[in-house]
Amino acid sequence: EAGVAQSPRYKIIEKRQSVAFWCNPISGHATLYWYQQILGQGPKLLIQFQNNGVVDDSQLPKDRFSAERLKGVDSTLKIQPAKLEDSAVYLCASSFTGGNQPQHFGDGTRLSIL
Amino acid sequence: QKEVEQDPGPLSVPEGAIVSLNCTYSNSAFQYFMWYRQYSRKGPELLMYTYSSGNKEDGRFTAQVDKSSKYISLFIRDSQPSDSATYLCAMSAGGTSYGKLTFGQGTILTVHP
């Protein structure tokens, strides 16, 4: 079974620029999550999709972050404009049906803001 | 106060030692408890998944949950250099929270030969 795929692995941008991350979940997984992991901290949930609908985006900074999951499969997370404090690893996870099913993580995109 | 507290370590042990990793939490609604292992520059990998109080064993790993004390533990027996990683506890409340995980900050473990 192929795991969660994310790209790019690394991204370096200057503050106020925009950036986008892509995630392809495990085949058949209905629920998709985006997490932000700042160095030395545990992941923090940004947004959760069930198929192509948003379940929870309460911790997503909506003035600069946006996410979509068209057709209920792949997802993109965008930051525009980026701030220095957005430097982090952005992790995508998926689970079969959501709820309390185990979540499987990709290896993340490491974002550095200059 | 954070919802989930985890000693960041770092923790350094010799090969073969028994390792004890712990988390405390404040939200009594948490019912599902997980331990993830994260190698450098990799995503978290699920190690153990338990529901409510009790013990669960899987090979060299044992997870314990004490809901009355709001305390969870992960024990690693016969630790190996390959166990060197960051260990993250995570928990969720179920119900309307619908899978939202709250993580500890992670404990960095090094097992030296």
PDB file of C-alpha atoms in Angstrom:
ATOM      1  CA  GLU A   1       0.000   0.000   0.000  1.00  0.00           C
ATOM      2  CA  ALA A   2       1.492   3.324  -1.058  1.00  0.00           C
ATOM      3  CA  GLY A   3       1.737   5.886   1.704  1.00  0.00           C
ATOM      4  CA  VAL A   4       0.753   9.537   1.826  1.00  0.00           C
ATOM      5  CA  ALA A   5       2.669  11.467  -0.818  1.00  0.00           C
ATOM      6  CA  GLN A   6       3.652  15.100  -0.386  1.00  0.00           C
ATOM      7  CA  SER A   7       5.529  17.565  -2.547  1.00  0.00           C
ATOM      8  CA  PRO A   8       7.732  19.444  -2.611  1.00  0.00           C
ATOM      9  CA  ARG A   9       9.946  18.093   0.205  1.00  0.00           C
ATOM     10  CA  TYR A  10      11.644  21.423   0.762  1.00  0.00           C
ATOM     11  CA  LYS A  11      10.769  25.009  -0.087  1.00  0.00           C
ATOM     12  CA  ILE A  12      12.578  28.260   0.613  1.00  0.00           C
ATOM     13  CA  ILE A  13      10.823  31.565  -0.010  1.00  0.00           C
ATOM     14  CA  GLU A  14      11.039  35.153   1.125  1.00  0.00           C
ATOM     15  CA  LYS A  15       8.475  36.674   3.439  1.00  0.00           C
ATOM     16  CA  ARG A  16       5.371  38.050   1.730  1.00  0.00           C
ATOM     17  CA  GLN A  17       5.728  35.541  -1.124  1.00  0.00           C
ATOM     18  CA  SER A  18       3.189  32.785  -1.727  1.00  0.00           C
ATOM     19  CA  VAL A  19       3.695  29.023  -1.613  1.00  0.00           C
ATOM     20  CA  ALA A  20       1.627  25.911  -2.213  1.00  0.00           C
ATOM     21  CA  PHE A  21       1.944  22.346  -0.974  1.00  0.00           C
ATOM     22  CA  TRP A  22       0.400  19.243  -2.474  1.00  0.00           C
ATOM     23  CA  CYS A  23      -0.807  16.033  -0.826  1.00  0.00           C
ATOM     24  CA  ASN A  24      -2.025  12.731  -2.249  1.00  0.00           C
ATOM     25  CA  PRO A  25      -3.559  10.554   0.499  1.00  0.00           C
ATOM     26  CA  ILE A  26      -3.603   6.782   0.736  1.00  0.00           C
ATOM     27  CA  SER A  27      -5.989   5.367  -1.841  1.00  0.00           C
ATOM     28  CA  GLY A  28      -9.506   5.019  -0.464  1.00  0.00           C
ATOM     29  CA  HIS A  29      -8.943   7.266   2.541  1.00  0.00           C
ATOM     30  CA  ALA A  30     -11.869   9.643   2.912  1.00  0.00           C
ATOM     31  CA  THR A  31     -10.381  11.904   5.566  1.00  0.00           C
ATOM     32  CA  LEU A  32      -7.409  14.191   5.000  1.00  0.00           C
ATOM     33  CA  TYR A  33      -5.613  16.393   7.508  1.00  0.00           C
ATOM     34  CA  TRP A  34      -3.055  19.184   7.257  1.00  0.00           C
ATOM     35  CA  TYR A  35      -0.792  19.777  10.264  1.00  0.00           C
ATOM     36  CA  GLN A  36       1.844  22.391  11.004  1.00  0.00           C
ATOM     37  CA  GLN A  37       4.889  21.243  12.979  1.00  0.00           C
ATOM     38  CA  ILE A  38       7.171  23.991  14.248  1.00  0.00           C
ATOM     39  CA  LEU A  39      10.676  22.911  15.236  1.00  0.00           C
ATOM     40  CA  GLY A  40      10.671  21.341  18.703  1.00  0.00           C
ATOM     41  CA  GLN A  41       6.892  21.058  18.881  1.00  0.00           C
ATOM     42  CA  GLY A  42       4.274  18.453  18.119  1.00  0.00           C
ATOM     43  CA  PRO A  43       2.084  18.764  15.031  1.00  0.00           C
ATOM     44  CA  LYS A  44      -0.860  21.142  15.241  1.00  0.00           C
ATOM     45  CA  LEU A  45      -3.987  20.497  13.170  1.00  0.00           C
ATOM     46  CA  LEU A  46      -4.722  23.212  10.615  1.00  0.00           C
ATOM     47  CA  ILE A  47      -7.619  21.726   8.665  1.00  0.00           C
ATOM     48  CA  GLN A  48      -9.512  18.451   8.297  1.00  0.00           C
ATOM     49  CA  PHE A  49     -11.447  17.336   5.211  1.00  0.00           C
ATOM     50  CA  GLN A  50     -14.014  14.567   4.988  1.00  0.00           C
ATOM     51  CA  ASN A  51     -14.129  13.746   1.260  1.00  0.00           C
ATOM     52  CA  ASN A  52     -14.161  17.254  -0.248  1.00  0.00           C
ATOM     53  CA  GLY A  53     -15.909  19.004   2.654  1.00  0.00           C
ATOM     54  CA  VAL A  54     -14.221  20.844   5.538  1.00  0.00           C
ATOM     55  CA  VAL A  55     -14.851  19.272   8.962  1.00  0.00           C
ATOM     56  CA  ASP A  56     -12.611  21.497  11.107  1.00  0.00           C
ATOM     57  CA  ASP A  57     -10.598  24.568  10.149  1.00  0.00           C
ATOM     58  CA  SER A  58     -10.757  26.322  13.507  1.00  0.00           C
ATOM     59  CA  GLN A  59      -6.955  26.629  13.778  1.00  0.00           C
ATOM     60  CA  LEU A  60      -6.316  27.684  10.190  1.00  0.00           C
ATOM     61  CA  PRO A  61      -5.147  31.331   9.913  1.00  0.00           C
ATOM     62  CA  LYS A  62      -7.687  32.139   7.231  1.00  0.00           C
ATOM     63  CA  ASP A  63      -6.295  35.585   6.456  1.00  0.00           C
ATOM     64  CA  ARG A  64      -3.279  33.928   4.842  1.00  0.00           C
ATOM     65  CA  PHE A  65      -3.836  30.169   4.644  1.00  0.00           C
ATOM     66  CA  SER A  66      -6.236  28.370   2.334  1.00  0.00           C
ATOM     67  CA  ALA A  67      -6.775  24.730   1.470  1.00  0.00           C
ATOM     68  CA  GLU A  68      -8.886  22.770  -0.917  1.00  0.00           C
ATOM     69  CA  ARG A  69      -9.575  19.164  -1.707  1.00  0.00           C
ATOM     70  CA  LEU A  70     -11.166  18.958  -5.121  1.00  0.00           C
ATOM     71  CA  LYS A  71     -12.854  15.663  -6.042  1.00  0.00           C
ATOM     72  CA  GLY A  72     -12.200  14.321  -2.543  1.00  0.00           C
ATOM     73  CA  VAL A  73      -8.706  12.991  -3.310  1.00  0.00           C
ATOM     74  CA  ASP A  74      -5.654  15.289  -3.656  1.00  0.00           C
ATOM     75  CA  SER A  75      -5.353  18.425  -1.588  1.00  0.00           C
ATOM     76  CA  THR A  76      -3.392  21.666  -1.748  1.00  0.00           C
ATOM     77  CA  LEU A  77      -2.493  24.017   1.079  1.00  0.00           C
ATOM     78  CA  LYS A  78      -1.534  27.584   0.207  1.00  0.00           C
ATOM     79  CA  ILE A  79       0.046  30.393   2.164  1.00  0.00           C
ATOM     80  CA  GLN A  80      -0.233  33.944   0.840  1.00  0.00           C
ATOM     81  CA  PRO A  81       1.515  36.075   1.963  1.00  0.00           C
ATOM     82  CA  ALA A  82       4.025  34.106   4.032  1.00  0.00           C
ATOM     83  CA  LYS A  83       5.349  35.391   7.358  1.00  0.00           C
ATOM     84  CA  LEU A  84       8.558  34.441   9.154  1.00  0.00           C
ATOM     85  CA  GLU A  85       6.572  32.512  11.772  1.00  0.00           C
ATOM     86  CA  ASP A  86       5.224  30.191   9.059  1.00  0.00           C
ATOM     87  CA  SER A  87       8.605  28.440   8.918  1.00  0.00           C
ATOM     88  CA  ALA A  88       7.688  24.860   9.804  1.00  0.00           C
ATOM     89  CA  VAL A  89       7.110  21.387   8.422  1.00  0.00           C
ATOM     90  CA  TYR A  90       3.682  20.975   6.868  1.00  0.00           C
ATOM     91  CA  LEU A  91       2.429  17.429   7.290  1.00  0.00           C
ATOM     92  CA  CYS A  92      -0.436  15.781   5.501  1.00  0.00           C
ATOM     93  CA  ALA A  93      -2.200  12.769   7.012  1.00  0.00           C
ATOM     94  CA  SER A  94      -5.097  10.593   5.954  1.00  0.00           C
ATOM     95  CA  SER A  95      -7.389   8.052   7.551  1.00  0.00           C
ATOM     96  CA  PHE A  96      -9.891   5.588   6.148  1.00  0.00           C
ATOM     97  CA  THR A  97     -13.115   7.060   7.453  1.00  0.00           C
ATOM     98  CA  GLY A  98     -12.072   9.743   9.913  1.00  0.00           C
ATOM     99  CA  GLY A  99     -13.465   9.666  13.407  1.00  0.00           C
ATOM    100  CA  ASN A 100     -10.861   7.925  15.514  1.00  0.00           C
ATOM    101  CA  GLN A 101      -9.388   5.790  12.768  1.00  0.00           C
ATOM    102  CA  PRO A 102      -5.565   5.807  12.852  1.00  0.00           C
ATOM    103  CA  GLN A 103      -3.994   8.645  10.911  1.00  0.00           C
ATOM    104  CA  HIS A 104      -1.124   7.949   8.523  1.00  0.00           C
ATOM    105  CA  PHE A 105       1.329  10.743   7.840  1.00  0.00           C
ATOM    106  CA  GLY A 106       3.409  11.773   4.868  1.00  0.00           C
ATOM    107  CA  ASP A 107       6.994  12.982   5.285  1.00  0.00           C
ATOM    108  CA  GLY A 108       5.997  16.620   5.039  1.00  0.00           C
ATOM    109  CA  THR A 109       7.175  19.753   3.281  1.00  0.00           C
ATOM    110  CA  ARG A 110       9.857  21.704   5.123  1.00  0.00           C
ATOM    111  CA  LEU A 111       9.230  25.427   4.580  1.00  0.00           C
ATOM    112  CA  SER A 112      11.837  28.067   5.331  1.00  0.00           C
ATOM    113  CA  ILE A 113      10.947  31.756   5.181  1.00  0.00           C
ATOM    114  CA  LEU A 114      13.810  34.222   4.682  1.00  0.00           C
TER     115      LEU A 114
ATOM    116  CA  GLN B   1      -1.338  25.355  30.554  1.00  0.00           C
ATOM    117  CA  LYS B   2      -1.035  23.136  27.499  1.00  0.00           C
ATOM    118  CA  GLU B   3      -3.641  20.427  27.035  1.00  0.00           C
ATOM    119  CA  VAL B   4      -0.899  17.800  26.661  1.00  0.00           C
ATOM    120  CA  GLU B   5       2.455  18.016  28.427  1.00  0.00           C
ATOM    121  CA  GLN B   6       5.420  15.873  27.434  1.00  0.00           C
ATOM    122  CA  ASP B   7       8.962  16.087  28.753  1.00  0.00           C
ATOM    123  CA  PRO B   8      11.070  17.015  25.716  1.00  0.00           C
ATOM    124  CA  GLY B   9      14.177  15.318  27.090  1.00  0.00           C
ATOM    125  CA  PRO B  10      16.513  14.697  25.446  1.00  0.00           C
ATOM    126  CA  LEU B  11      16.791  11.185  26.831  1.00  0.00           C
ATOM    127  CA  SER B  12      19.959   9.146  26.269  1.00  0.00           C
ATOM    128  CA  VAL B  13      20.145   5.474  27.245  1.00  0.00           C
ATOM    129  CA  PRO B  14      22.470   2.529  26.557  1.00  0.00           C
ATOM    130  CA  GLU B  15      21.396  -0.251  24.244  1.00  0.00           C
ATOM    131  CA  GLY B  16      19.275  -2.826  26.044  1.00  0.00           C
ATOM    132  CA  ALA B  17      17.846  -0.391  28.597  1.00  0.00           C
ATOM    133  CA  ILE B  18      14.167  -0.061  29.416  1.00  0.00           C
ATOM    134  CA  VAL B  19      12.854   3.321  28.326  1.00  0.00           C
ATOM    135  CA  SER B  20       9.890   5.072  29.900  1.00  0.00           C
ATOM    136  CA  LEU B  21       8.177   7.950  28.090  1.00  0.00           C
ATOM    137  CA  ASN B  22       5.306   9.860  29.621  1.00  0.00           C
ATOM    138  CA  CYS B  23       2.609  12.421  28.936  1.00  0.00           C
ATOM    139  CA  THR B  24       0.096  14.156  31.142  1.00  0.00           C
ATOM    140  CA  TYR B  25      -3.057  15.847  29.944  1.00  0.00           C
ATOM    141  CA  SER B  26      -5.727  18.139  31.281  1.00  0.00           C
ATOM    142  CA  ASN B  27      -8.757  17.434  29.065  1.00  0.00           C
ATOM    143  CA  SER B  28     -10.843  14.722  30.707  1.00  0.00           C
ATOM    144  CA  ALA B  29     -12.727  14.214  27.422  1.00  0.00           C
ATOM    145  CA  PHE B  30      -9.737  12.489  25.808  1.00  0.00           C
ATOM    146  CA  GLN B  31     -10.540   8.828  25.198  1.00  0.00           C
ATOM    147  CA  TYR B  32      -8.170   7.708  22.448  1.00  0.00           C
ATOM    148  CA  PHE B  33      -4.433   7.669  23.070  1.00  0.00           C
ATOM    149  CA  MET B  34      -1.629   7.162  20.596  1.00  0.00           C
ATOM    150  CA  TRP B  35       2.130   7.055  20.445  1.00  0.00           C
ATOM    151  CA  TYR B  36       3.918   8.060  17.271  1.00  0.00           C
ATOM    152  CA  ARG B  37       7.598   7.679  16.417  1.00  0.00           C
ATOM    153  CA  GLN B  38       9.204  10.316  14.214  1.00  0.00           C
ATOM    154  CA  TYR B  39      12.624   9.852  12.655  1.00  0.00           C
ATOM    155  CA  SER B  40      14.576  12.902  11.539  1.00  0.00           C
ATOM    156  CA  ARG B  41      13.078  14.465   8.399  1.00  0.00           C
ATOM    157  CA  LYS B  42      10.282  11.901   8.316  1.00  0.00           C
ATOM    158  CA  GLY B  43       6.593  11.998   9.160  1.00  0.00           C
ATOM    159  CA  PRO B  44       5.195  10.528  12.398  1.00  0.00           C
ATOM    160  CA  GLU B  45       4.634   6.773  12.321  1.00  0.00           C
ATOM    161  CA  LEU B  46       1.907   5.239  14.478  1.00  0.00           C
ATOM    162  CA  LEU B  47       3.315   2.852  17.113  1.00  0.00           C
ATOM    163  CA  MET B  48       0.507   2.240  19.557  1.00  0.00           C
ATOM    164  CA  TYR B  49      -3.209   3.039  19.680  1.00  0.00           C
ATOM    165  CA  THR B  50      -5.302   2.515  22.797  1.00  0.00           C
ATOM    166  CA  TYR B  51      -8.796   3.346  23.906  1.00  0.00           C
ATOM    167  CA  SER B  52      -9.606   4.397  27.471  1.00  0.00           C
ATOM    168  CA  SER B  53      -7.619   3.060  30.433  1.00  0.00           C
ATOM    169  CA  GLY B  54      -5.468  -0.047  30.526  1.00  0.00           C
ATOM    170  CA  ASN B  55      -2.379  -1.612  29.014  1.00  0.00           C
ATOM    171  CA  LYS B  56      -1.540  -2.693  25.496  1.00  0.00           C
ATOM    172  CA  GLU B  57       1.539  -4.622  24.457  1.00  0.00           C
ATOM    173  CA  ASP B  58       3.082  -5.007  21.011  1.00  0.00           C
ATOM    174  CA  GLY B  59       6.468  -6.690  20.872  1.00  0.00           C
ATOM    175  CA  ARG B  60       8.962  -4.581  22.801  1.00  0.00           C
ATOM    176  CA  PHE B  61       6.455  -1.750  23.271  1.00  0.00           C
ATOM    177  CA  THR B  62       3.880  -1.386  26.053  1.00  0.00           C
ATOM    178  CA  ALA B  63       1.431   1.492  26.295  1.00  0.00           C
ATOM    179  CA  GLN B  64      -0.329   2.317  29.550  1.00  0.00           C
ATOM    180  CA  VAL B  65      -3.223   4.697  30.096  1.00  0.00           C
ATOM    181  CA  ASP B  66      -4.399   5.887  33.516  1.00  0.00           C
ATOM    182  CA  LYS B  67      -7.374   8.145  32.909  1.00  0.00           C
ATOM    183  CA  SER B  68      -7.934   8.735  36.623  1.00  0.00           C
ATOM    184  CA  SER B  69      -4.502  10.388  36.811  1.00  0.00           C
ATOM    185  CA  LYS B  70      -4.621  11.779  33.249  1.00  0.00           C
ATOM    186  CA  TYR B  71      -1.301  10.096  32.571  1.00  0.00           C
ATOM    187  CA  ILE B  72      -0.085   7.886  29.740  1.00  0.00           C
ATOM    188  CA  SER B  73       3.179   6.028  29.306  1.00  0.00           C
ATOM    189  CA  LEU B  74       5.111   4.150  26.657  1.00  0.00           C
ATOM    190  CA  PHE B  75       7.690   1.567  27.710  1.00  0.00           C
ATOM    191  CA  ILE B  76      10.330   0.244  25.341  1.00  0.00           C
ATOM    192  CA  ARG B  77      12.096  -2.949  26.418  1.00  0.00           C
ATOM    193  CA  ASP B  78      15.521  -4.002  25.179  1.00  0.00           C
ATOM    194  CA  SER B  79      15.999  -0.663  23.446  1.00  0.00           C
ATOM    195  CA  GLN B  80      17.970  -0.624  20.191  1.00  0.00           C
ATOM    196  CA  PRO B  81      19.918   2.117  18.398  1.00  0.00           C
ATOM    197  CA  SER B  82      17.200   1.966  15.737  1.00  0.00           C
ATOM    198  CA  ASP B  83      14.735   3.218  18.389  1.00  0.00           C
ATOM    199  CA  SER B  84      16.537   6.581  18.388  1.00  0.00           C
ATOM    200  CA  ALA B  85      13.863   9.053  17.318  1.00  0.00           C
ATOM    201  CA  THR B  86      11.378  11.591  18.641  1.00  0.00           C
ATOM    202  CA  TYR B  87       8.366  10.028  20.357  1.00  0.00           C
ATOM    203  CA  LEU B  88       5.101  11.924  20.256  1.00  0.00           C
ATOM    204  CA  CYS B  89       2.048  11.220  22.356  1.00  0.00           C
ATOM    205  CA  ALA B  90      -1.291  12.169  20.828  1.00  0.00           C
ATOM    206  CA  MET B  91      -4.869  11.969  21.986  1.00  0.00           C
ATOM    207  CA  SER B  92      -8.393  12.705  20.845  1.00  0.00           C
ATOM    208  CA  ALA B  93     -11.776  13.067  22.452  1.00  0.00           C
ATOM    209  CA  GLY B  94     -13.963  11.289  19.936  1.00  0.00           C
ATOM    210  CA  GLY B  95     -17.537  12.359  19.461  1.00  0.00           C
ATOM    211  CA  THR B  96     -17.904  15.755  17.824  1.00  0.00           C
ATOM    212  CA  SER B  97     -14.139  16.332  17.793  1.00  0.00           C
ATOM    213  CA  TYR B  98     -14.147  13.661  15.098  1.00  0.00           C
ATOM    214  CA  GLY B  99     -10.522  12.613  14.971  1.00  0.00           C
ATOM    215  CA  LYS B 100      -8.831  15.876  15.947  1.00  0.00           C
ATOM    216  CA  LEU B 101      -5.495  14.895  17.482  1.00  0.00           C
ATOM    217  CA  THR B 102      -3.741  16.938  20.145  1.00  0.00           C
ATOM    218  CA  PHE B 103      -0.023  16.165  20.329  1.00  0.00           C
ATOM    219  CA  GLY B 104       2.598  16.533  23.017  1.00  0.00           C
ATOM    220  CA  GLN B 105       5.782  18.320  22.008  1.00  0.00           C
ATOM    221  CA  GLY B 106       7.741  15.095  21.670  1.00  0.00           C
ATOM    222  CA  THR B 107      10.602  13.431  23.572  1.00  0.00           C
ATOM    223  CA  ILE B 108      13.929  13.017  21.785  1.00  0.00           C
ATOM    224  CA  LEU B 109      15.385   9.575  22.515  1.00  0.00           C
ATOM    225  CA  THR B 110      18.905   8.416  21.719  1.00  0.00           C
ATOM    226  CA  VAL B 111      19.922   4.798  22.274  1.00  0.00           C
ATOM    227  CA  HIS B 112      23.685   4.423  22.093  1.00  0.00           C
ATOM    228  CA  PRO B 113      25.461   1.119  21.398  1.00  0.00           C
TER     229      PRO B 113
END
